[in-house]
CSV table of C-alpha atoms in Angstrom, one decimal:
chain,number,residue,atom,x,y,z
A,1,MET,CA,-6.8,47.6,17.7
A,2,ILE,CA,-3.0,47.2,17.3
A,3,ASP,CA,-0.6,49.1,19.6
A,4,ILE,CA,1.7,50.2,16.8
A,5,ASP,CA,3.9,52.3,19.2
A,6,ARG,CA,4.6,49.3,21.4
A,7,ILE,CA,5.2,47.0,18.5
A,8,ARG,CA,7.6,49.3,16.8
A,9,ALA,CA,9.4,49.8,20.1
A,10,GLU,CA,9.8,46.1,20.2
A,11,THR,CA,11.2,46.2,16.6
A,12,PRO,CA,14.4,48.1,17.0
A,13,ALA,CA,15.3,48.4,13.3
A,14,ALA,CA,11.9,50.2,12.6
A,15,SER,CA,13.4,53.4,14.1
A,16,ARG,CA,16.0,53.6,11.3
A,17,LEU,CA,14.7,51.6,8.4
A,18,ALA,CA,11.5,51.4,6.4
A,19,TYR,CA,11.4,47.7,6.2
A,20,LEU,CA,9.0,46.5,3.4
A,21,HIS,CA,10.7,43.1,2.7
A,22,ASN,CA,8.5,40.9,4.9
A,23,ALA,CA,7.9,38.4,2.1
A,24,GLY,CA,11.6,37.6,2.2
A,25,ALA,CA,12.4,37.7,5.9
A,26,ALA,CA,10.5,39.9,8.4
A,27,LEU,CA,12.1,41.8,11.3
A,28,MET,CA,11.9,39.7,14.4
A,29,PRO,CA,10.3,41.4,17.5
A,30,ALA,CA,12.6,41.7,20.5
A,31,PRO,CA,10.9,39.0,22.5
A,32,VAL,CA,11.7,36.4,19.7
A,33,ALA,CA,15.4,37.4,19.8
A,34,THR,CA,15.4,37.3,23.6
A,35,ALA,CA,13.9,33.8,23.7
A,36,MET,CA,16.6,32.6,21.4
A,37,LYS,CA,19.5,34.4,23.1
A,38,GLN,CA,18.4,33.1,26.5
A,39,HIS,CA,18.4,29.5,25.4
A,40,ILE,CA,21.8,29.9,23.8
A,41,ASP,CA,23.1,31.4,27.0
A,42,LEU,CA,21.6,28.4,28.9
A,43,GLU,CA,23.3,26.0,26.5
A,44,THR,CA,26.6,27.8,27.2
A,45,GLU,CA,26.1,27.5,30.9
A,46,ILE,CA,24.9,23.9,31.3
A,47,GLY,CA,25.2,22.2,27.8
A,48,GLY,CA,22.8,21.6,25.0
A,49,TYR,CA,21.3,18.4,26.4
A,50,ALA,CA,20.7,19.8,29.9
A,51,ALA,CA,19.3,23.0,28.4
A,52,ALA,CA,16.8,21.1,26.3
A,53,ASP,CA,15.7,19.0,29.4
A,54,ARG,CA,15.3,22.2,31.5
A,55,GLU,CA,13.2,23.9,28.8
A,56,SER,CA,11.3,20.8,27.8
A,57,ASP,CA,7.9,22.2,28.7
A,58,ARG,CA,8.4,25.4,26.7
A,59,LEU,CA,9.7,23.4,23.8
A,60,GLU,CA,6.7,21.1,23.9
A,61,ALA,CA,4.4,24.1,24.0
A,62,VAL,CA,5.6,25.2,20.5
A,63,TYR,CA,3.5,22.4,19.0
A,64,GLY,CA,0.5,23.9,20.8
A,65,SER,CA,1.3,27.3,19.5
A,66,VAL,CA,1.4,26.1,15.9
A,67,ALA,CA,-1.8,24.1,16.4
A,68,ARG,CA,-3.6,27.2,17.7
A,69,LEU,CA,-2.3,29.2,14.7
A,70,LEU,CA,-3.7,26.7,12.3
A,71,ASN,CA,-6.8,25.4,14.2
A,72,ALA,CA,-5.2,22.0,14.3
A,73,ALA,CA,-4.2,19.5,17.0
A,74,PRO,CA,-0.7,19.4,18.4
A,75,ASP,CA,-0.2,15.8,17.3
A,76,GLU,CA,-0.8,16.9,13.7
A,77,ILE,CA,2.2,19.2,13.7
A,78,ALA,CA,5.8,18.5,12.9
A,79,LEU,CA,8.6,21.1,13.5
A,80,VAL,CA,11.3,21.2,10.8
A,81,GLU,CA,14.1,23.3,9.5
A,82,ASN,CA,12.2,25.3,6.9
A,83,ALA,CA,9.1,25.3,4.7
A,84,THR,CA,10.8,23.5,1.9
A,85,VAL,CA,11.7,20.6,4.1
A,86,ALA,CA,8.1,20.6,5.5
A,87,TRP,CA,6.7,20.5,2.0
A,88,GLN,CA,9.1,17.8,0.7
A,89,MET,CA,8.5,15.5,3.7
A,90,ALA,CA,4.8,15.5,2.9
A,91,PHE,CA,5.1,15.3,-0.9
A,92,TYR,CA,7.7,12.6,-1.1
A,93,ALA,CA,5.7,10.5,1.4
A,94,LEU,CA,2.9,10.1,-1.2
A,95,PRO,CA,3.1,7.1,-3.5
A,96,PHE,CA,2.9,7.8,-7.2
A,97,ARG,CA,2.8,5.4,-10.2
A,98,LYS,CA,2.8,5.8,-13.9
A,99,GLY,CA,-0.2,7.7,-15.2
A,100,ASP,CA,-1.0,9.2,-11.8
A,101,ARG,CA,-1.9,12.9,-12.1
A,102,ILE,CA,-0.7,15.8,-9.9
A,103,LEU,CA,-2.8,19.0,-10.3
A,104,THR,CA,-1.1,22.3,-9.5
A,105,ALA,CA,-1.5,26.0,-10.3
A,106,GLU,CA,0.1,28.3,-12.9
A,107,ALA,CA,1.8,30.3,-10.1
A,108,GLU,CA,3.4,27.3,-8.4
A,109,TYR,CA,6.7,28.0,-6.7
A,110,ALA,CA,9.9,26.7,-8.3
A,111,ALA,CA,11.0,24.5,-5.3
A,112,ASN,CA,7.7,22.6,-5.5
A,113,TYR,CA,7.5,22.3,-9.3
A,114,VAL,CA,11.0,20.8,-9.6
A,115,ALA,CA,9.9,18.2,-7.1
A,116,PHE,CA,6.9,17.4,-9.3
A,117,LEU,CA,9.3,17.1,-12.3
A,118,GLN,CA,11.6,14.7,-10.3
A,119,VAL,CA,8.7,12.4,-9.3
A,120,ALA,CA,7.3,12.5,-12.8
A,121,LYS,CA,10.7,11.5,-14.1
A,122,ARG,CA,11.1,8.7,-11.6
A,123,THR,CA,7.6,7.3,-11.7
A,124,GLY,CA,5.9,8.3,-14.9
A,125,ALA,CA,3.4,10.5,-13.0
A,126,ILE,CA,1.9,13.4,-14.9
A,127,ILE,CA,1.9,17.1,-14.0
A,128,ASP,CA,-1.3,19.0,-15.0
A,129,VAL,CA,-1.5,22.7,-14.5
A,130,VAL,CA,-4.9,24.1,-13.7
A,131,PRO,CA,-5.5,27.3,-15.7
A,132,SER,CA,-6.2,30.6,-14.1
A,133,ASP,CA,-9.4,32.5,-14.4
A,134,ALA,CA,-9.8,36.1,-15.7
A,135,THR,CA,-8.6,37.5,-12.4
A,136,GLY,CA,-5.5,35.4,-12.3
A,137,GLU,CA,-6.7,33.1,-9.5
A,138,LEU,CA,-6.7,29.3,-10.0
A,139,ASP,CA,-9.9,28.5,-12.0
A,140,ILE,CA,-12.1,26.5,-9.7
A,141,GLN,CA,-14.4,25.3,-12.4
A,142,ALA,CA,-11.5,24.2,-14.5
A,143,LEU,CA,-10.1,22.3,-11.5
A,144,GLU,CA,-13.4,20.5,-11.1
A,145,ARG,CA,-13.5,19.5,-14.8
A,146,MET,CA,-9.9,18.1,-14.5
A,147,ILE,CA,-10.8,15.7,-11.7
A,148,ASP,CA,-10.7,12.0,-12.6
A,149,ALA,CA,-9.7,8.7,-10.9
A,150,ARG,CA,-6.1,9.3,-11.8
A,151,VAL,CA,-5.7,12.5,-9.8
A,152,LYS,CA,-3.6,11.5,-6.8
A,153,LEU,CA,-2.7,14.9,-5.5
A,154,ILE,CA,-3.8,18.6,-5.6
A,155,ALA,CA,-0.9,20.8,-4.6
A,156,ILE,CA,-0.9,24.6,-4.9
A,157,THR,CA,0.8,27.6,-3.5
A,158,TRP,CA,-1.8,29.7,-1.6
A,159,VAL,CA,0.1,33.1,-1.9
A,160,PRO,CA,2.7,33.0,-4.7
A,161,THR,CA,6.0,34.6,-4.2
A,162,ASN,CA,5.8,37.0,-7.2
A,163,GLY,CA,2.8,39.1,-6.5
A,164,GLY,CA,-0.4,39.8,-4.6
A,165,LEU,CA,-2.3,36.8,-5.7
A,166,VAL,CA,-4.2,34.9,-3.1
A,167,ASN,CA,-5.5,31.6,-4.6
A,168,PRO,CA,-8.9,30.3,-3.5
A,169,ALA,CA,-7.5,27.7,-1.1
A,170,ALA,CA,-10.8,26.8,0.7
A,171,ALA,CA,-12.6,26.4,-2.6
A,172,VAL,CA,-9.9,24.0,-3.7
A,173,GLY,CA,-10.3,22.2,-0.4
A,174,LYS,CA,-14.0,21.6,-1.1
A,175,ILE,CA,-13.2,19.9,-4.3
A,176,ALA,CA,-10.4,17.8,-2.9
A,177,ARG,CA,-12.6,16.6,0.0
A,178,ALA,CA,-15.6,15.9,-2.3
A,179,HIS,CA,-13.3,13.6,-4.4
A,180,SER,CA,-11.2,12.2,-1.5
A,181,ILE,CA,-8.0,13.6,-3.1
A,182,PRO,CA,-5.0,14.5,-0.9
A,183,TYR,CA,-4.5,18.3,-0.9
A,184,LEU,CA,-1.1,19.8,-0.1
A,185,LEU,CA,-1.1,23.6,0.5
A,186,ASP,CA,2.1,25.7,0.5
A,187,ALA,CA,1.2,28.4,3.0
A,188,CYS,CA,4.7,29.9,3.2
A,189,GLN,CA,3.6,33.5,2.4
A,190,ALA,CA,0.2,33.2,4.0
A,191,VAL,CA,0.9,32.4,7.6
A,192,GLY,CA,1.5,35.5,9.6
A,193,GLN,CA,-0.3,37.9,7.3
A,194,MET,CA,-3.8,36.3,7.4
A,195,ALA,CA,-5.9,33.9,9.4
A,196,VAL,CA,-5.2,30.2,8.6
A,197,ASP,CA,-7.7,27.6,9.5
A,198,VAL,CA,-7.0,24.1,8.2
A,199,GLU,CA,-10.5,22.9,8.9
A,200,ALA,CA,-12.1,25.8,6.9
A,201,ILE,CA,-9.5,25.4,4.1
A,202,GLY,CA,-9.9,21.6,3.9
A,203,CYS,CA,-6.3,20.9,3.2
A,204,ASP,CA,-4.7,17.6,4.3
A,205,MET,CA,-1.2,18.9,4.5
A,206,LEU,CA,0.2,22.4,4.9
A,207,SER,CA,3.8,23.7,4.9
A,208,ALA,CA,5.0,27.0,6.2
A,209,THR,CA,8.1,29.0,7.4
A,210,GLY,CA,8.8,31.0,10.5
A,211,ARG,CA,11.0,33.7,8.9
A,212,LYS,CA,8.4,35.6,6.7
A,213,PHE,CA,5.2,37.2,7.9
A,214,LEU,CA,5.3,35.2,11.2
A,215,ARG,CA,8.4,37.3,12.2
A,216,GLY,CA,10.2,34.2,13.4
A,217,PRO,CA,13.8,33.1,13.0
A,218,ARG,CA,15.4,31.7,9.8
A,219,GLY,CA,15.9,28.0,9.9
A,220,THR,CA,12.4,27.2,11.2
A,221,GLY,CA,9.3,25.8,9.6
A,222,PHE,CA,6.4,23.4,10.3
A,223,LEU,CA,4.2,20.8,8.6
A,224,TYR,CA,0.6,20.1,9.3
A,225,VAL,CA,-0.7,16.6,8.4
A,226,ARG,CA,-4.4,15.8,9.0
A,227,ARG,CA,-4.7,12.9,11.4
A,228,THR,CA,-6.8,10.8,9.1
A,229,LEU,CA,-4.1,10.9,6.4
A,230,LEU,CA,-1.1,10.7,8.8
A,231,GLN,CA,-1.3,7.0,9.4
A,232,GLN,CA,-1.2,6.3,5.6
A,233,LEU,CA,2.1,8.2,5.1
A,234,GLU,CA,5.6,6.8,5.6
A,235,PRO,CA,8.2,9.6,5.5
A,236,PRO,CA,10.7,9.4,2.7
A,237,MET,CA,13.5,9.5,5.3
A,238,ILE,CA,13.4,8.4,8.9
A,239,ASP,CA,15.6,8.2,12.0
A,240,HIS,CA,15.2,6.6,15.4
A,241,PHE,CA,13.2,9.6,16.6
A,242,ALA,CA,10.6,9.4,13.8
A,243,ALA,CA,10.6,5.6,13.9
A,244,PRO,CA,12.1,3.9,17.1
A,245,TRP,CA,14.1,0.8,16.5
A,246,VAL,CA,12.0,-1.7,18.4
A,247,SER,CA,13.8,-4.9,17.6
A,248,ARG,CA,16.7,-6.1,15.4
A,249,ASP,CA,14.7,-6.2,12.2
A,250,GLN,CA,11.9,-3.8,13.0
A,251,TYR,CA,11.1,-0.1,13.5
A,252,ARG,CA,7.8,1.4,14.4
A,253,LEU,CA,6.7,4.8,13.1
A,254,ARG,CA,5.5,7.3,15.6
A,255,ASP,CA,1.7,7.7,15.7
A,256,ASP,CA,1.9,11.5,15.4
A,257,ALA,CA,3.2,14.0,12.9
A,258,ARG,CA,6.6,13.9,14.5
A,259,ARG,CA,7.3,10.9,12.3
A,260,PHE,CA,8.4,13.7,9.9
A,261,GLU,CA,11.0,15.0,12.2
A,262,THR,CA,14.5,14.0,13.1
A,263,TRP,CA,16.2,13.7,16.5
A,264,GLU,CA,18.6,16.7,16.3
A,265,ASN,CA,17.2,20.2,16.3
A,266,ASN,CA,18.0,23.9,16.8
A,267,TYR,CA,16.1,24.3,20.1
A,268,ALA,CA,16.9,28.0,20.4
A,269,ALA,CA,15.3,28.6,17.0
A,270,ARG,CA,12.3,26.5,18.0
A,271,LEU,CA,11.7,28.6,21.0
A,272,GLY,CA,12.0,31.7,18.8
A,273,LEU,CA,9.4,30.3,16.5
A,274,GLY,CA,7.0,29.6,19.3
A,275,THR,CA,7.5,33.1,20.7
A,276,ALA,CA,6.8,34.6,17.3
A,277,ILE,CA,3.6,32.7,16.9
A,278,ASP,CA,2.4,33.6,20.4
A,279,TYR,CA,3.3,37.2,19.6
A,280,ALA,CA,1.1,37.2,16.5
A,281,LEU,CA,-1.7,35.4,18.2
A,282,ASP,CA,-1.7,37.9,21.1
A,283,ILE,CA,-2.1,40.7,18.6
A,284,GLY,CA,-4.8,38.8,16.7
A,285,MET,CA,-4.6,37.4,13.2
A,286,GLY,CA,-7.8,39.2,12.2
A,287,HIS,CA,-6.3,42.6,13.2
A,288,ILE,CA,-3.0,41.7,11.5
A,289,ALA,CA,-4.8,40.7,8.3
A,290,GLN,CA,-6.8,43.9,8.3
A,291,ARG,CA,-3.8,46.2,8.7
A,292,CYS,CA,-1.8,44.3,6.1
A,293,GLN,CA,-4.6,44.8,3.6
A,294,MET,CA,-4.8,48.5,4.4
A,295,LEU,CA,-1.1,49.1,4.0
A,296,ALA,CA,-0.8,47.1,0.8
A,297,GLY,CA,-3.9,48.9,-0.6
A,298,ARG,CA,-2.3,52.2,0.2
A,299,LEU,CA,0.9,51.2,-1.6
A,300,ARG,CA,-0.9,49.9,-4.7
A,301,SER,CA,-2.9,53.1,-5.0
A,302,GLY,CA,0.2,55.2,-4.7
A,303,LEU,CA,2.1,53.2,-7.2
A,304,ALA,CA,-0.8,53.3,-9.7
A,305,SER,CA,-0.4,57.1,-9.8
A,306,ILE,CA,3.3,57.1,-10.7
A,307,ARG,CA,4.2,57.4,-14.4
A,308,GLY,CA,6.1,54.4,-15.8
A,309,ILE,CA,5.0,52.0,-13.1
A,310,THR,CA,3.0,48.9,-14.0
A,311,LEU,CA,1.5,46.9,-11.2
A,312,ARG,CA,1.8,43.2,-11.7
A,313,ASP,CA,-0.5,41.8,-9.0
A,314,LEU,CA,-3.3,39.4,-9.7
A,315,GLY,CA,-6.5,38.2,-7.9
A,316,ARG,CA,-9.7,39.5,-6.5
A,317,THR,CA,-8.4,40.4,-3.1
A,318,PRO,CA,-4.6,40.7,-3.3
A,319,GLY,CA,-2.5,40.2,-0.2
A,320,ALA,CA,0.4,42.1,1.3
A,321,ILE,CA,2.9,41.3,-1.5
A,322,VAL,CA,2.9,44.2,-4.0
A,323,SER,CA,4.8,43.6,-7.3
A,324,PHE,CA,5.5,46.0,-10.0
A,325,THR,CA,7.9,47.1,-12.8
A,326,MET,CA,9.1,50.5,-13.7
A,327,GLU,CA,9.9,51.7,-17.2
A,328,GLY,CA,13.6,52.4,-17.7
A,329,HIS,CA,14.7,50.8,-14.4
A,330,GLU,CA,15.7,47.2,-13.7
A,331,ALA,CA,14.2,45.6,-10.6
A,332,ASP,CA,17.6,45.1,-8.9
A,333,ALA,CA,18.5,48.7,-9.5
A,334,ILE,CA,15.3,49.9,-7.9
A,335,VAL,CA,16.0,47.7,-4.9
A,336,ARG,CA,19.5,49.1,-4.5
A,337,SER,CA,18.2,52.7,-4.9
A,338,ALA,CA,15.6,52.1,-2.2
A,339,ALA,CA,18.2,50.6,0.1
A,340,ALA,CA,20.4,53.6,-0.3
A,341,ALA,CA,17.4,55.7,0.9
A,342,GLY,CA,16.8,53.5,3.9
A,343,ILE,CA,13.9,51.5,2.4
A,344,ALA,CA,14.1,47.7,2.3
A,345,ILE,CA,12.3,46.0,-0.6
A,346,GLY,CA,13.1,43.0,-2.7
A,347,ALA,CA,12.8,41.5,-6.2
A,348,SER,CA,11.3,38.3,-7.7
A,349,ASP,CA,13.0,36.5,-10.5
A,350,PRO,CA,10.8,34.9,-13.3
A,351,ALA,CA,12.4,31.5,-12.5
A,352,SER,CA,10.7,31.4,-9.1
A,353,THR,CA,7.3,31.1,-10.8
A,354,ARG,CA,8.3,30.1,-14.3
A,355,ILE,CA,4.9,29.1,-15.7
A,356,ASP,CA,3.1,32.3,-14.6
A,357,ALA,CA,6.1,34.4,-15.7
A,358,GLU,CA,6.2,32.9,-19.2
A,359,LEU,CA,2.4,33.2,-19.6
A,360,ARG,CA,2.5,36.9,-18.7
A,361,ALA,CA,6.0,37.6,-20.2
A,362,LEU,CA,7.1,38.9,-16.9
A,363,PRO,CA,10.6,40.4,-16.4
A,364,PRO,CA,12.2,40.4,-12.9
A,365,LEU,CA,9.7,42.2,-10.6
A,366,VAL,CA,10.2,44.6,-7.7
A,367,ARG,CA,8.5,43.2,-4.6
A,368,ALA,CA,7.4,45.3,-1.7
A,369,SER,CA,5.7,43.5,1.2
A,370,PRO,CA,4.4,45.7,4.1
A,371,HIS,CA,3.5,44.2,7.4
A,372,TYR,CA,1.4,45.3,10.4
A,373,TYR,CA,4.3,47.0,12.1
A,374,ASN,CA,4.8,49.4,9.2
A,375,THR,CA,3.3,52.8,9.2
A,376,GLU,CA,1.5,54.8,6.5
A,377,ALA,CA,4.4,57.2,6.5
A,378,GLU,CA,6.8,54.4,5.5
A,379,ILE,CA,4.5,53.4,2.6
A,380,ASP,CA,4.5,57.0,1.5
A,381,ARG,CA,8.3,57.1,1.7
A,382,LEU,CA,8.6,54.4,-0.8
A,383,ILE,CA,6.0,56.0,-3.1
A,384,ASP,CA,7.8,59.4,-2.9
A,385,HIS,CA,11.2,57.7,-3.6
A,386,LEU,CA,9.8,55.9,-6.7
A,387,THR,CA,8.1,59.1,-7.8
A,388,GLY,CA,11.6,60.7,-7.8
A,389,LEU,CA,12.8,58.0,-10.2
A,390,ALA,CA,9.9,58.3,-12.6
A,391,PRO,CA,10.4,60.0,-16.0
A,392,ARG,CA,9.3,63.6,-16.0
């Protein structure tokens, strides 16, 4: 179903490196790098403005690529610098007053939670954390019990940064829709490793990055805002692209999600993002998700057999982020040891998901994140390397 040989040939570093750090920043396929280089060359030849004009159709098509990835409409998509900007533009556009409640999950990402804290400090809004169930997933029944008229936002991270957990995003969406509560979903670690359908999920806003499992360039991200909510939101910051200056004392917000954008952009990176999305869609998100699950499952099984290793993943159907600790070895030391052996993995600090880390008394975790272009042999290389570090 996936032509691994072709894909690895289009991933030059795969010939010399077992790259299992896709939750950080994945390896871009050659067509992505080519699209970016060609646009930079064009800017060199004719200037940035003229290059953008010449490539206007391709640049416009990126909105359609994101829309196809999410099962959305192009006018519901904004292209921004990264997932954090996307999330912030949506979150800070929502009005909060004293006593309003924000519901979130135990494994919420640090960048999002500090924004909750800032808004709570400014407005008197209240942050309420929905407990997890026995599997570690957000407890849907507890969420339902916590709903009242003061809940003004449900905001969760779908796939947290510190492990394999996949929160029940669609089940949350059903509750949000039933109670007409805006629902903001951080899909930073989900897009690119699994199918994402905003209609099936029921989220009103979704933020994501290009650099992780989508295999796009750094400095790219996007925001989805449901059309029915869009007209109710005024971005926290605007310029004359988001809101044209129509008279001396008046501006008019754009009718589409591009009201969350600004005029100046990295067009080479945008073309890289569009190429990365088209590349993934051509392979098929269902095929990608299946292979990611297989490789991550193989890794978990292998790690479970190594003395001194404790798997730290949660959830009923964990995704392609595998987190663990190893007795007698610090996370950073394991990452360095693997790098010396030609294996790229990463680490996750407790501060990135502080509530979950404190509840589970987690130290820094090792984080290995395989992707569809990895091979079973690369998974086994990491397992063998860690076996060599284990106490005898």
